[in-house]
Amino acid sequence: MENNSIDINVNLSIETFQEGNLTRTKIAEPGKFTQIGKSIYLRFNESLENGAKASILVKVAGDGEIHVKRVAKDTNLSSLLYFTHQKHNNGQLETEYGVLPLDTFTKDSQIEIVSKPLSGKINIDYDLVYDNNVIGNYKFRLIFGV
């Protein structure tokens, strides 16, 4: 499987709780699964308004750390967030006005991957932190398979 991409289907649901409001986002898209060494990579797009797309890359490192990179060229927004079970991590949001430091606190993370047939799930419960203030609570649920 090393260095080869495998076509997968990705279902991602994100629950966001900010300022007393709960928002749910669901994404169902085709994607690619790649394994390089002990790291795995999931690539897929998110359909935005007006036919625009955001590209999403989820990396699970060999040590279990999860990286989520999202780039939306049409809106000049990109983010890179890191998740380590029960730890604080530094990340960032890049806007046309500059880079904002965004931190995460991963309350819980679970990764399950089965090789035959290829499938898996990545669950992350985390707080998003800006300037030492929690600005939102998130539940990230990604399920994929061939």
PDB file of N, CA and C in Angstrom, residues 38-111:
ATOM      1  N   LYS A  38       4.808   5.085   8.283  1.00  0.00           N
ATOM      2  CA  LYS A  38       3.803   4.812   9.310  1.00  0.00           C
ATOM      3  C   LYS A  38       2.693   5.855   9.328  1.00  0.00           C
ATOM      4  N   SER A  39       2.763   6.832   8.426  1.00  0.00           N
ATOM      5  CA  SER A  39       1.741   7.887   8.376  1.00  0.00           C
ATOM      6  C   SER A  39       0.714   7.582   7.292  1.00  0.00           C
ATOM      7  N   ILE A  40      -0.538   7.947   7.585  1.00  0.00           N
ATOM      8  CA  ILE A  40      -1.574   7.829   6.553  1.00  0.00           C
ATOM      9  C   ILE A  40      -2.117   9.221   6.253  1.00  0.00           C
ATOM     10  N   TYR A  41      -2.574   9.380   5.007  1.00  0.00           N
ATOM     11  CA  TYR A  41      -3.088  10.651   4.526  1.00  0.00           C
ATOM     12  C   TYR A  41      -4.437  10.417   3.874  1.00  0.00           C
ATOM     13  N   LEU A  42      -5.410  11.253   4.219  1.00  0.00           N
ATOM     14  CA  LEU A  42      -6.722  11.244   3.579  1.00  0.00           C
ATOM     15  C   LEU A  42      -6.906  12.606   2.923  1.00  0.00           C
ATOM     16  N   ARG A  43      -7.193  12.605   1.625  1.00  0.00           N
ATOM     17  CA  ARG A  43      -7.411  13.859   0.889  1.00  0.00           C
ATOM     18  C   ARG A  43      -8.812  13.837   0.291  1.00  0.00           C
ATOM     19  N   PHE A  44      -9.523  14.956   0.450  1.00  0.00           N
ATOM     20  CA  PHE A  44     -10.846  15.090  -0.150  1.00  0.00           C
ATOM     21  C   PHE A  44     -11.203  16.558  -0.213  1.00  0.00           C
ATOM     22  N   ASN A  45     -12.281  16.868  -0.914  1.00  0.00           N
ATOM     23  CA  ASN A  45     -12.734  18.248  -1.046  1.00  0.00           C
ATOM     24  C   ASN A  45     -14.022  18.468  -0.282  1.00  0.00           C
ATOM     25  N   GLU A  46     -14.230  19.699   0.108  1.00  0.00           N
ATOM     26  CA  GLU A  46     -15.488  20.129   0.708  1.00  0.00           C
ATOM     27  C   GLU A  46     -16.136  21.084  -0.274  1.00  0.00           C
ATOM     28  N   SER A  47     -17.382  20.821  -0.646  1.00  0.00           N
ATOM     29  CA  SER A  47     -18.100  21.719  -1.551  1.00  0.00           C
ATOM     30  C   SER A  47     -18.612  22.914  -0.770  1.00  0.00           C
ATOM     31  N   LEU A  48     -18.286  24.109  -1.266  1.00  0.00           N
ATOM     32  CA  LEU A  48     -18.709  25.349  -0.625  1.00  0.00           C
ATOM     33  C   LEU A  48     -19.779  26.014  -1.477  1.00  0.00           C
ATOM     34  N   GLU A  49     -20.239  27.176  -1.045  1.00  0.00           N
ATOM     35  CA  GLU A  49     -21.236  27.920  -1.815  1.00  0.00           C
ATOM     36  C   GLU A  49     -20.636  28.377  -3.143  1.00  0.00           C
ATOM     37  N   ASN A  50     -21.486  28.641  -4.116  1.00  0.00           N
ATOM     38  CA  ASN A  50     -21.091  29.151  -5.437  1.00  0.00           C
ATOM     39  C   ASN A  50     -20.144  28.211  -6.178  1.00  0.00           C
ATOM     40  N   GLY A  51     -20.241  26.913  -5.913  1.00  0.00           N
ATOM     41  CA  GLY A  51     -19.422  25.940  -6.623  1.00  0.00           C
ATOM     42  C   GLY A  51     -17.964  25.909  -6.215  1.00  0.00           C
ATOM     43  N   ALA A  52     -17.586  26.686  -5.214  1.00  0.00           N
ATOM     44  CA  ALA A  52     -16.190  26.697  -4.756  1.00  0.00           C
ATOM     45  C   ALA A  52     -15.907  25.424  -3.953  1.00  0.00           C
ATOM     46  N   LYS A  53     -14.626  25.119  -3.803  1.00  0.00           N
ATOM     47  CA  LYS A  53     -14.212  23.933  -3.063  1.00  0.00           C
ATOM     48  C   LYS A  53     -13.128  24.306  -2.057  1.00  0.00           C
ATOM     49  N   ALA A  54     -13.073  23.544  -0.995  1.00  0.00           N
ATOM     50  CA  ALA A  54     -11.954  23.622  -0.050  1.00  0.00           C
ATOM     51  C   ALA A  54     -11.299  22.249  -0.077  1.00  0.00           C
ATOM     52  N   SER A  55      -9.979  22.224  -0.138  1.00  0.00           N
ATOM     53  CA  SER A  55      -9.290  20.933  -0.098  1.00  0.00           C
ATOM     54  C   SER A  55      -8.915  20.632   1.353  1.00  0.00           C
ATOM     55  N   ILE A  56      -9.122  19.381   1.730  1.00  0.00           N
ATOM     56  CA  ILE A  56      -8.873  18.961   3.101  1.00  0.00           C
ATOM     57  C   ILE A  56      -7.879  17.804   3.085  1.00  0.00           C
ATOM     58  N   LEU A  57      -6.891  17.902   3.951  1.00  0.00           N
ATOM     59  CA  LEU A  57      -5.902  16.840   4.124  1.00  0.00           C
ATOM     60  C   LEU A  57      -5.883  16.466   5.595  1.00  0.00           C
ATOM     61  N   VAL A  58      -6.111  15.202   5.871  1.00  0.00           N
ATOM     62  CA  VAL A  58      -6.032  14.687   7.234  1.00  0.00           C
ATOM     63  C   VAL A  58      -4.853  13.724   7.272  1.00  0.00           C
ATOM     64  N   LYS A  59      -3.892  14.015   8.145  1.00  0.00           N
ATOM     65  CA  LYS A  59      -2.728  13.147   8.300  1.00  0.00           C
ATOM     66  C   LYS A  59      -2.767  12.536   9.688  1.00  0.00           C
ATOM     67  N   VAL A  60      -2.573  11.224   9.739  1.00  0.00           N
ATOM     68  CA  VAL A  60      -2.414  10.547  11.020  1.00  0.00           C
ATOM     69  C   VAL A  60      -0.970  10.068  11.060  1.00  0.00           C
ATOM     70  N   ALA A  61      -0.177  10.686  11.932  1.00  0.00           N
ATOM     71  CA  ALA A  61       1.238  10.342  12.053  1.00  0.00           C
ATOM     72  C   ALA A  61       1.387   9.004  12.771  1.00  0.00           C
ATOM     73  N   GLY A  62       2.547   8.419  12.630  1.00  0.00           N
ATOM     74  CA  GLY A  62       2.815   7.130  13.259  1.00  0.00           C
ATOM     75  C   GLY A  62       2.639   7.140  14.768  1.00  0.00           C
ATOM     76  N   ASP A  63       2.832   8.304  15.405  1.00  0.00           N
ATOM     77  CA  ASP A  63       2.675   8.408  16.865  1.00  0.00           C
ATOM     78  C   ASP A  63       1.241   8.713  17.288  1.00  0.00           C
ATOM     79  N   GLY A  64       0.309   8.779  16.312  1.00  0.00           N
ATOM     80  CA  GLY A  64      -1.098   9.022  16.627  1.00  0.00           C
ATOM     81  C   GLY A  64      -1.513  10.479  16.582  1.00  0.00           C
ATOM     82  N   GLU A  65      -0.555  11.397  16.378  1.00  0.00           N
ATOM     83  CA  GLU A  65      -0.938  12.802  16.254  1.00  0.00           C
ATOM     84  C   GLU A  65      -1.693  12.983  14.944  1.00  0.00           C
ATOM     85  N   ILE A  66      -2.723  13.813  14.977  1.00  0.00           N
ATOM     86  CA  ILE A  66      -3.564  14.052  13.798  1.00  0.00           C
ATOM     87  C   ILE A  66      -3.378  15.499  13.364  1.00  0.00           C
ATOM     88  N   HIS A  67      -3.178  15.705  12.074  1.00  0.00           N
ATOM     89  CA  HIS A  67      -3.069  17.046  11.495  1.00  0.00           C
ATOM     90  C   HIS A  67      -4.234  17.213  10.535  1.00  0.00           C
ATOM     91  N   VAL A  68      -4.911  18.345  10.591  1.00  0.00           N
ATOM     92  CA  VAL A  68      -5.991  18.639   9.645  1.00  0.00           C
ATOM     93  C   VAL A  68      -5.683  19.975   8.986  1.00  0.00           C
ATOM     94  N   LYS A  69      -5.498  19.918   7.665  1.00  0.00           N
ATOM     95  CA  LYS A  69      -5.222  21.127   6.885  1.00  0.00           C
ATOM     96  C   LYS A  69      -6.393  21.349   5.942  1.00  0.00           C
ATOM     97  N   ARG A  70      -6.915  22.573   5.942  1.00  0.00           N
ATOM     98  CA  ARG A  70      -8.044  22.937   5.086  1.00  0.00           C
ATOM     99  C   ARG A  70      -7.677  24.204   4.335  1.00  0.00           C
ATOM    100  N   VAL A  71      -7.772  24.163   3.008  1.00  0.00           N
ATOM    101  CA  VAL A  71      -7.433  25.313   2.176  1.00  0.00           C
ATOM    102  C   VAL A  71      -8.615  25.632   1.274  1.00  0.00           C
ATOM    103  N   ALA A  72      -9.131  26.873   1.409  1.00  0.00           N
ATOM    104  CA  ALA A  72     -10.222  27.367   0.563  1.00  0.00           C
ATOM    105  C   ALA A  72      -9.675  28.571  -0.203  1.00  0.00           C
ATOM    106  N   LYS A  73      -9.197  28.314  -1.422  1.00  0.00           N
ATOM    107  CA  LYS A  73      -8.541  29.384  -2.188  1.00  0.00           C
ATOM    108  C   LYS A  73      -9.480  30.536  -2.499  1.00  0.00           C
ATOM    109  N   ASP A  74     -10.752  30.231  -2.812  1.00  0.00           N
ATOM    110  CA  ASP A  74     -11.699  31.284  -3.189  1.00  0.00           C
ATOM    111  C   ASP A  74     -11.961  32.282  -2.064  1.00  0.00           C
ATOM    112  N   THR A  75     -11.827  31.819  -0.818  1.00  0.00           N
ATOM    113  CA  THR A  75     -12.089  32.720   0.315  1.00  0.00           C
ATOM    114  C   THR A  75     -10.795  33.160   1.004  1.00  0.00           C
ATOM    115  N   ASN A  76      -9.642  32.775   0.442  1.00  0.00           N
ATOM    116  CA  ASN A  76      -8.342  33.119   1.021  1.00  0.00           C
ATOM    117  C   ASN A  76      -8.210  32.694   2.483  1.00  0.00           C
ATOM    118  N   LEU A  77      -8.768  31.533   2.800  1.00  0.00           N
ATOM    119  CA  LEU A  77      -8.674  31.006   4.161  1.00  0.00           C
ATOM    120  C   LEU A  77      -7.988  29.651   4.146  1.00  0.00           C
ATOM    121  N   SER A  78      -7.051  29.464   5.043  1.00  0.00           N
ATOM    122  CA  SER A  78      -6.504  28.125   5.234  1.00  0.00           C
ATOM    123  C   SER A  78      -6.207  27.941   6.712  1.00  0.00           C
ATOM    124  N   SER A  79      -6.362  26.718   7.152  1.00  0.00           N
ATOM    125  CA  SER A  79      -6.092  26.426   8.558  1.00  0.00           C
ATOM    126  C   SER A  79      -5.273  25.155   8.652  1.00  0.00           C
ATOM    127  N   LEU A  80      -4.468  25.105   9.690  1.00  0.00           N
ATOM    128  CA  LEU A  80      -3.689  23.913  10.000  1.00  0.00           C
ATOM    129  C   LEU A  80      -3.787  23.704  11.500  1.00  0.00           C
ATOM    130  N   LEU A  81      -4.447  22.597  11.874  1.00  0.00           N
ATOM    131  CA  LEU A  81      -4.664  22.292  13.283  1.00  0.00           C
ATOM    132  C   LEU A  81      -4.058  20.935  13.606  1.00  0.00           C
ATOM    133  N   TYR A  82      -3.539  20.808  14.822  1.00  0.00           N
ATOM    134  CA  TYR A  82      -2.903  19.576  15.284  1.00  0.00           C
ATOM    135  C   TYR A  82      -3.664  19.050  16.496  1.00  0.00           C
ATOM    136  N   PHE A  83      -3.751  17.719  16.571  1.00  0.00           N
ATOM    137  CA  PHE A  83      -4.491  17.089  17.662  1.00  0.00           C
ATOM    138  C   PHE A  83      -3.680  15.938  18.244  1.00  0.00           C
ATOM    139  N   THR A  84      -3.426  16.010  19.546  1.00  0.00           N
ATOM    140  CA  THR A  84      -2.761  14.947  20.281  1.00  0.00           C
ATOM    141  C   THR A  84      -3.634  14.663  21.494  1.00  0.00           C
ATOM    142  N   HIS A  85      -3.990  13.409  21.681  1.00  0.00           N
ATOM    143  CA  HIS A  85      -4.899  12.991  22.754  1.00  0.00           C
ATOM    144  C   HIS A  85      -4.521  13.617  24.100  1.00  0.00           C
ATOM    145  N   GLN A  86      -5.476  14.348  24.677  1.00  0.00           N
ATOM    146  CA  GLN A  86      -5.348  14.964  26.007  1.00  0.00           C
ATOM    147  C   GLN A  86      -4.245  16.022  26.089  1.00  0.00           C
ATOM    148  N   LYS A  87      -3.888  16.667  24.954  1.00  0.00           N
ATOM    149  CA  LYS A  87      -2.827  17.675  24.966  1.00  0.00           C
ATOM    150  C   LYS A  87      -3.243  18.946  24.249  1.00  0.00           C
ATOM    151  N   HIS A  88      -2.513  20.020  24.555  1.00  0.00           N
ATOM    152  CA  HIS A  88      -2.656  21.301  23.855  1.00  0.00           C
ATOM    153  C   HIS A  88      -1.685  21.312  22.680  1.00  0.00           C
ATOM    154  N   ASN A  89      -2.127  21.865  21.536  1.00  0.00           N
ATOM    155  CA  ASN A  89      -1.273  22.003  20.360  1.00  0.00           C
ATOM    156  C   ASN A  89      -1.450  23.396  19.768  1.00  0.00           C
ATOM    157  N   ASN A  90      -0.411  23.884  19.115  1.00  0.00           N
ATOM    158  CA  ASN A  90      -0.478  25.157  18.403  1.00  0.00           C
ATOM    159  C   ASN A  90      -0.859  24.910  16.954  1.00  0.00           C
ATOM    160  N   GLY A  91      -1.710  25.783  16.422  1.00  0.00           N
ATOM    161  CA  GLY A  91      -2.104  25.722  15.023  1.00  0.00           C
ATOM    162  C   GLY A  91      -2.251  27.138  14.504  1.00  0.00           C
ATOM    163  N   GLN A  92      -2.851  27.249  13.324  1.00  0.00           N
ATOM    164  CA  GLN A  92      -3.004  28.596  12.763  1.00  0.00           C
ATOM    165  C   GLN A  92      -4.132  28.660  11.750  1.00  0.00           C
ATOM    166  N   LEU A  93      -4.653  29.879  11.616  1.00  0.00           N
ATOM    167  CA  LEU A  93      -5.623  30.217  10.585  1.00  0.00           C
ATOM    168  C   LEU A  93      -5.001  31.329   9.762  1.00  0.00           C
ATOM    169  N   GLU A  94      -4.881  31.078   8.461  1.00  0.00           N
ATOM    170  CA  GLU A  94      -4.298  32.069   7.567  1.00  0.00           C
ATOM    171  C   GLU A  94      -5.424  32.772   6.825  1.00  0.00           C
ATOM    172  N   THR A  95      -5.450  34.101   6.903  1.00  0.00           N
ATOM    173  CA  THR A  95      -6.458  34.885   6.206  1.00  0.00           C
ATOM    174  C   THR A  95      -5.748  35.872   5.292  1.00  0.00           C
ATOM    175  N   GLU A  96      -6.526  36.593   4.505  1.00  0.00           N
ATOM    176  CA  GLU A  96      -5.907  37.611   3.651  1.00  0.00           C
ATOM    177  C   GLU A  96      -5.299  38.739   4.478  1.00  0.00           C
ATOM    178  N   TYR A  97      -5.657  38.818   5.754  1.00  0.00           N
ATOM    179  CA  TYR A  97      -5.154  39.880   6.617  1.00  0.00           C
ATOM    180  C   TYR A  97      -3.950  39.449   7.457  1.00  0.00           C
ATOM    181  N   GLY A  98      -3.599  38.171   7.394  1.00  0.00           N
ATOM    182  CA  GLY A  98      -2.464  37.684   8.166  1.00  0.00           C
ATOM    183  C   GLY A  98      -2.760  36.342   8.809  1.00  0.00           C
ATOM    184  N   VAL A  99      -1.865  35.933   9.665  1.00  0.00           N
ATOM    185  CA  VAL A  99      -1.968  34.626  10.311  1.00  0.00           C
ATOM    186  C   VAL A  99      -2.398  34.790  11.759  1.00  0.00           C
ATOM    187  N   LEU A 100      -3.449  34.072  12.146  1.00  0.00           N
ATOM    188  CA  LEU A 100      -3.927  34.068  13.530  1.00  0.00           C
ATOM    189  C   LEU A 100      -3.487  32.769  14.192  1.00  0.00           C
ATOM    190  N   PRO A 101      -2.865  32.839  15.360  1.00  0.00           N
ATOM    191  CA  PRO A 101      -2.538  31.598  16.062  1.00  0.00           C
ATOM    192  C   PRO A 101      -3.810  31.015  16.681  1.00  0.00           C
ATOM    193  N   LEU A 102      -4.084  29.766  16.391  1.00  0.00           N
ATOM    194  CA  LEU A 102      -5.219  29.057  16.983  1.00  0.00           C
ATOM    195  C   LEU A 102      -4.681  27.806  17.644  1.00  0.00           C
ATOM    196  N   ASP A 103      -5.054  27.585  18.875  1.00  0.00           N
ATOM    197  CA  ASP A 103      -4.599  26.406  19.587  1.00  0.00           C
ATOM    198  C   ASP A 103      -5.758  25.428  19.732  1.00  0.00           C
ATOM    199  N   THR A 104      -5.403  24.177  19.938  1.00  0.00           N
ATOM    200  CA  THR A 104      -6.414  23.161  20.190  1.00  0.00           C
ATOM    201  C   THR A 104      -6.085  22.459  21.497  1.00  0.00           C
ATOM    202  N   PHE A 105      -7.134  22.040  22.190  1.00  0.00           N
ATOM    203  CA  PHE A 105      -6.975  21.107  23.292  1.00  0.00           C
ATOM    204  C   PHE A 105      -7.806  19.890  22.929  1.00  0.00           C
ATOM    205  N   THR A 106      -7.130  18.767  22.741  1.00  0.00           N
ATOM    206  CA  THR A 106      -7.806  17.535  22.329  1.00  0.00           C
ATOM    207  C   THR A 106      -8.299  16.814  23.575  1.00  0.00           C
ATOM    208  N   LYS A 107      -9.612  16.853  23.777  1.00  0.00           N
ATOM    209  CA  LYS A 107     -10.198  16.193  24.937  1.00  0.00           C
ATOM    210  C   LYS A 107     -10.191  14.677  24.753  1.00  0.00           C
ATOM    211  N   ASP A 108     -10.452  14.234  23.506  1.00  0.00           N
ATOM    212  CA  ASP A 108     -10.478  12.802  23.219  1.00  0.00           C
ATOM    213  C   ASP A 108     -10.182  12.608  21.738  1.00  0.00           C
ATOM    214  N   SER A 109      -9.449  11.565  21.409  1.00  0.00           N
ATOM    215  CA  SER A 109      -9.238  11.212  20.004  1.00  0.00           C
ATOM    216  C   SER A 109      -9.170   9.699  19.887  1.00  0.00           C
ATOM    217  N   GLN A 110      -9.777   9.192  18.818  1.00  0.00           N
ATOM    218  CA  GLN A 110      -9.784   7.757  18.559  1.00  0.00           C
ATOM    219  C   GLN A 110      -9.537   7.542  17.075  1.00  0.00           C
ATOM    220  N   ILE A 111      -8.671   6.585  16.774  1.00  0.00           N
ATOM    221  CA  ILE A 111      -8.353   6.248  15.386  1.00  0.00           C
ATOM    222  C   ILE A 111      -8.503   4.742  15.248  1.00  0.00           C
TER     223      ILE A 111
END
